[in-house]
Amino acid sequence: MILPKDRDPRFITIRRGGTLTDSDHRMLALWAAACAEHVLHLFESVEPSDPRPREAIEQIRAWARGEIKMSQSRAAGGHAMAAARVLSGAARHAAFAAGQAAVVAHVAAHELGAAAYAIKAVRATAPGREGESAGRLECLWQREQLPDEIRELVLDDQRLRNEICWSVFDC
């Protein structure tokens, strides 16, 4: 489980009683999509005919542009995670990253799920201790993609939830 027991109001939209603006919610979604897309090839190299993870990434981007409803993106995320469940290793983690990205439309705090699963995917591609090094590089790449407007929010979230996210944010 990558979500905390108590929801952080910074990841709840203002209209639902939190402090997250719609603009920042969309930025979190787009950052999560970038993290997932960066490792999507690890899924597609194993399952080239399964479009579900790619479609999930496309759906969260469409949601961020206001083109589809939250429920459509959330459903696409579920389909991507179903694709993950029958696999193992990097392909599984990459599909979970796509699924987590798509459900950011529903629960903004899933942004770390997309990032964490992407790091796990990269770690799974390298043998032994090289996996940790590859994961650190992926973590650093992800941080470079963070828009300034949400940078401190995400970095603080990584610090707070690192332990429940398999400690992948030690970079």
mmCIF file with all atom_site columns, N, CA and C in Angstrom, residues 1 6 12 21 29 33 36 55 72-73 78 80 86 88 94 98 108 119 125 132 138 140-141 144 154 157 160 165 169:
data_model
loop_
_atom_site.group_PDB
_atom_site.id
_atom_site.type_symbol
_atom_site.label_atom_id
_atom_site.label_alt_id
_atom_site.label_comp_id
_atom_site.label_asym_id
_atom_site.label_entity_id
_atom_site.label_seq_id
_atom_site.pdbx_PDB_ins_code
_atom_site.Cartn_x
_atom_site.Cartn_y
_atom_site.Cartn_z
_atom_site.occupancy
_atom_site.B_iso_or_equiv
_atom_site.pdbx_formal_charge
_atom_site.auth_seq_id
_atom_site.auth_comp_id
_atom_site.auth_asym_id
_atom_site.auth_atom_id
_atom_site.pdbx_PDB_model_num
ATOM 1  N N  . MET A 1 1   ? 0.845   -1.185  0.000   1.00 0.00 ? 1   MET A N  1
ATOM 2  C CA . MET A 1 1   ? 0.000   0.000   0.000   1.00 0.00 ? 1   MET A CA 1
ATOM 3  C C  . MET A 1 1   ? 0.880   1.234   0.000   1.00 0.00 ? 1   MET A C  1
ATOM 4  N N  . ASP A 1 6   ? -3.833  8.240   6.898   1.00 0.00 ? 6   ASP A N  1
ATOM 5  C CA . ASP A 1 6   ? -4.473  9.551   6.992   1.00 0.00 ? 6   ASP A CA 1
ATOM 6  C C  . ASP A 1 6   ? -4.139  10.353  5.749   1.00 0.00 ? 6   ASP A C  1
ATOM 7  N N  . ILE A 1 12  ? -5.700  16.848  -1.409  1.00 0.00 ? 12  ILE A N  1
ATOM 8  C CA . ILE A 1 12  ? -7.155  16.852  -1.550  1.00 0.00 ? 12  ILE A CA 1
ATOM 9  C C  . ILE A 1 12  ? -7.527  18.204  -2.136  1.00 0.00 ? 12  ILE A C  1
ATOM 10 N N  . THR A 1 21  ? -4.968  22.932  -5.437  1.00 0.00 ? 21  THR A N  1
ATOM 11 C CA . THR A 1 21  ? -5.657  23.636  -6.522  1.00 0.00 ? 21  THR A CA 1
ATOM 12 C C  . THR A 1 21  ? -5.830  22.689  -7.705  1.00 0.00 ? 21  THR A C  1
ATOM 13 N N  . ALA A 1 29  ? -0.681  15.145  -12.110 1.00 0.00 ? 29  ALA A N  1
ATOM 14 C CA . ALA A 1 29  ? -1.080  14.110  -13.064 1.00 0.00 ? 29  ALA A CA 1
ATOM 15 C C  . ALA A 1 29  ? -0.113  14.033  -14.241 1.00 0.00 ? 29  ALA A C  1
ATOM 16 N N  . ALA A 1 33  ? 2.348   10.995  -15.280 1.00 0.00 ? 33  ALA A N  1
ATOM 17 C CA . ALA A 1 33  ? 2.317   10.429  -16.639 1.00 0.00 ? 33  ALA A CA 1
ATOM 18 C C  . ALA A 1 33  ? 3.724   10.370  -17.233 1.00 0.00 ? 33  ALA A C  1
ATOM 19 N N  . ALA A 1 36  ? 5.626   7.482   -15.653 1.00 0.00 ? 36  ALA A N  1
ATOM 20 C CA . ALA A 1 36  ? 5.166   6.189   -16.180 1.00 0.00 ? 36  ALA A CA 1
ATOM 21 C C  . ALA A 1 36  ? 5.607   5.985   -17.624 1.00 0.00 ? 36  ALA A C  1
ATOM 22 N N  . GLU A 1 55  ? -2.653  3.429   -23.017 1.00 0.00 ? 55  GLU A N  1
ATOM 23 C CA . GLU A 1 55  ? -3.946  4.119   -23.006 1.00 0.00 ? 55  GLU A CA 1
ATOM 24 C C  . GLU A 1 55  ? -4.185  4.821   -21.661 1.00 0.00 ? 55  GLU A C  1
ATOM 25 N N  . GLN A 1 72  ? -13.248 8.209   -16.358 1.00 0.00 ? 72  GLN A N  1
ATOM 26 C CA . GLN A 1 72  ? -12.659 7.556   -17.530 1.00 0.00 ? 72  GLN A CA 1
ATOM 27 C C  . GLN A 1 72  ? -11.168 7.291   -17.315 1.00 0.00 ? 72  GLN A C  1
ATOM 28 N N  . SER A 1 73  ? -10.482 8.253   -16.751 1.00 0.00 ? 73  SER A N  1
ATOM 29 C CA . SER A 1 73  ? -9.059  8.068   -16.473 1.00 0.00 ? 73  SER A CA 1
ATOM 30 C C  . SER A 1 73  ? -8.867  6.995   -15.401 1.00 0.00 ? 73  SER A C  1
ATOM 31 N N  . GLY A 1 78  ? -7.310  1.299   -13.881 1.00 0.00 ? 78  GLY A N  1
ATOM 32 C CA . GLY A 1 78  ? -7.652  -0.057  -13.453 1.00 0.00 ? 78  GLY A CA 1
ATOM 33 C C  . GLY A 1 78  ? -7.302  -1.089  -14.506 1.00 0.00 ? 78  GLY A C  1
ATOM 34 N N  . ALA A 1 80  ? -4.935  -0.820  -16.783 1.00 0.00 ? 80  ALA A N  1
ATOM 35 C CA . ALA A 1 80  ? -3.471  -0.940  -16.828 1.00 0.00 ? 80  ALA A CA 1
ATOM 36 C C  . ALA A 1 80  ? -2.972  -1.810  -15.680 1.00 0.00 ? 80  ALA A C  1
ATOM 37 N N  . VAL A 1 86  ? -0.721  -9.969  -14.179 1.00 0.00 ? 86  VAL A N  1
ATOM 38 C CA . VAL A 1 86  ? -0.350  -11.280 -14.722 1.00 0.00 ? 86  VAL A CA 1
ATOM 39 C C  . VAL A 1 86  ? 1.136   -11.371 -15.052 1.00 0.00 ? 86  VAL A C  1
ATOM 40 N N  . SER A 1 88  ? 5.466   -10.198 -14.166 1.00 0.00 ? 88  SER A N  1
ATOM 41 C CA . SER A 1 88  ? 6.423   -10.046 -13.076 1.00 0.00 ? 88  SER A CA 1
ATOM 42 C C  . SER A 1 88  ? 7.531   -9.106  -13.540 1.00 0.00 ? 88  SER A C  1
ATOM 43 N N  . ALA A 1 94  ? 6.185   -1.454  -14.584 1.00 0.00 ? 94  ALA A N  1
ATOM 44 C CA . ALA A 1 94  ? 5.914   -0.396  -15.565 1.00 0.00 ? 94  ALA A CA 1
ATOM 45 C C  . ALA A 1 94  ? 4.409   -0.256  -15.812 1.00 0.00 ? 94  ALA A C  1
ATOM 46 N N  . ALA A 1 98  ? 1.871   3.034   -14.937 1.00 0.00 ? 98  ALA A N  1
ATOM 47 C CA . ALA A 1 98  ? 0.868   3.644   -15.818 1.00 0.00 ? 98  ALA A CA 1
ATOM 48 C C  . ALA A 1 98  ? -0.501  3.680   -15.142 1.00 0.00 ? 98  ALA A C  1
ATOM 49 N N  . ALA A 1 108 ? -5.151  12.389  -5.959  1.00 0.00 ? 108 ALA A N  1
ATOM 50 C CA . ALA A 1 108 ? -3.893  13.034  -6.358  1.00 0.00 ? 108 ALA A CA 1
ATOM 51 C C  . ALA A 1 108 ? -2.669  12.373  -5.743  1.00 0.00 ? 108 ALA A C  1
ATOM 52 N N  . ILE A 1 119 ? 10.442  3.608   -10.699 1.00 0.00 ? 119 ILE A N  1
ATOM 53 C CA . ILE A 1 119 ? 11.775  3.330   -10.145 1.00 0.00 ? 119 ILE A CA 1
ATOM 54 C C  . ILE A 1 119 ? 11.957  1.830   -9.938  1.00 0.00 ? 119 ILE A C  1
ATOM 55 N N  . THR A 1 125 ? 15.479  -4.056  -13.952 1.00 0.00 ? 125 THR A N  1
ATOM 56 C CA . THR A 1 125 ? 16.174  -4.336  -15.210 1.00 0.00 ? 125 THR A CA 1
ATOM 57 C C  . THR A 1 125 ? 17.667  -4.563  -15.024 1.00 0.00 ? 125 THR A C  1
ATOM 58 N N  . GLU A 1 132 ? 20.018  -0.757  -7.705  1.00 0.00 ? 132 GLU A N  1
ATOM 59 C CA . GLU A 1 132 ? 19.884  0.394   -6.808  1.00 0.00 ? 132 GLU A CA 1
ATOM 60 C C  . GLU A 1 132 ? 20.425  1.655   -7.465  1.00 0.00 ? 132 GLU A C  1
ATOM 61 N N  . GLU A 1 138 ? 16.994  7.023   -11.986 1.00 0.00 ? 138 GLU A N  1
ATOM 62 C CA . GLU A 1 138 ? 15.599  7.243   -12.388 1.00 0.00 ? 138 GLU A CA 1
ATOM 63 C C  . GLU A 1 138 ? 14.935  8.251   -11.451 1.00 0.00 ? 138 GLU A C  1
ATOM 64 N N  . LEU A 1 140 ? 16.366  10.634  -9.769  1.00 0.00 ? 140 LEU A N  1
ATOM 65 C CA . LEU A 1 140 ? 16.908  11.955  -10.089 1.00 0.00 ? 140 LEU A CA 1
ATOM 66 C C  . LEU A 1 140 ? 16.291  12.499  -11.376 1.00 0.00 ? 140 LEU A C  1
ATOM 67 N N  . TRP A 1 141 ? 16.124  11.625  -12.386 1.00 0.00 ? 141 TRP A N  1
ATOM 68 C CA . TRP A 1 141 ? 15.481  12.050  -13.629 1.00 0.00 ? 141 TRP A CA 1
ATOM 69 C C  . TRP A 1 141 ? 14.064  12.551  -13.337 1.00 0.00 ? 141 TRP A C  1
ATOM 70 N N  . GLU A 1 144 ? 14.001  15.957  -11.894 1.00 0.00 ? 144 GLU A N  1
ATOM 71 C CA . GLU A 1 144 ? 14.286  16.985  -12.899 1.00 0.00 ? 144 GLU A CA 1
ATOM 72 C C  . GLU A 1 144 ? 13.034  17.362  -13.681 1.00 0.00 ? 144 GLU A C  1
ATOM 73 N N  . VAL A 1 154 ? 5.912   17.637  -3.824  1.00 0.00 ? 154 VAL A N  1
ATOM 74 C CA . VAL A 1 154 ? 6.273   16.253  -4.164  1.00 0.00 ? 154 VAL A CA 1
ATOM 75 C C  . VAL A 1 154 ? 7.491   15.799  -3.376  1.00 0.00 ? 154 VAL A C  1
ATOM 76 N N  . ASP A 1 157 ? 6.412   15.020  0.023   1.00 0.00 ? 157 ASP A N  1
ATOM 77 C CA . ASP A 1 157 ? 5.623   13.782  -0.006  1.00 0.00 ? 157 ASP A CA 1
ATOM 78 C C  . ASP A 1 157 ? 6.548   12.568  -0.116  1.00 0.00 ? 157 ASP A C  1
ATOM 79 N N  . LEU A 1 160 ? 8.024   11.990  3.296   1.00 0.00 ? 160 LEU A N  1
ATOM 80 C CA . LEU A 1 160 ? 7.049   11.460  4.250   1.00 0.00 ? 160 LEU A CA 1
ATOM 81 C C  . LEU A 1 160 ? 6.638   10.018  3.949   1.00 0.00 ? 160 LEU A C  1
ATOM 82 N N  . CYS A 1 165 ? 6.792   3.453   0.344   1.00 0.00 ? 165 CYS A N  1
ATOM 83 C CA . CYS A 1 165 ? 7.020   3.328   -1.099  1.00 0.00 ? 165 CYS A CA 1
ATOM 84 C C  . CYS A 1 165 ? 8.333   2.598   -1.357  1.00 0.00 ? 165 CYS A C  1
ATOM 85 N N  . PHE A 1 169 ? 12.831  6.505   -2.899  1.00 0.00 ? 169 PHE A N  1
ATOM 86 C CA . PHE A 1 169 ? 13.116  7.916   -3.096  1.00 0.00 ? 169 PHE A CA 1
ATOM 87 C C  . PHE A 1 169 ? 14.373  8.367   -2.372  1.00 0.00 ? 169 PHE A C  1
#
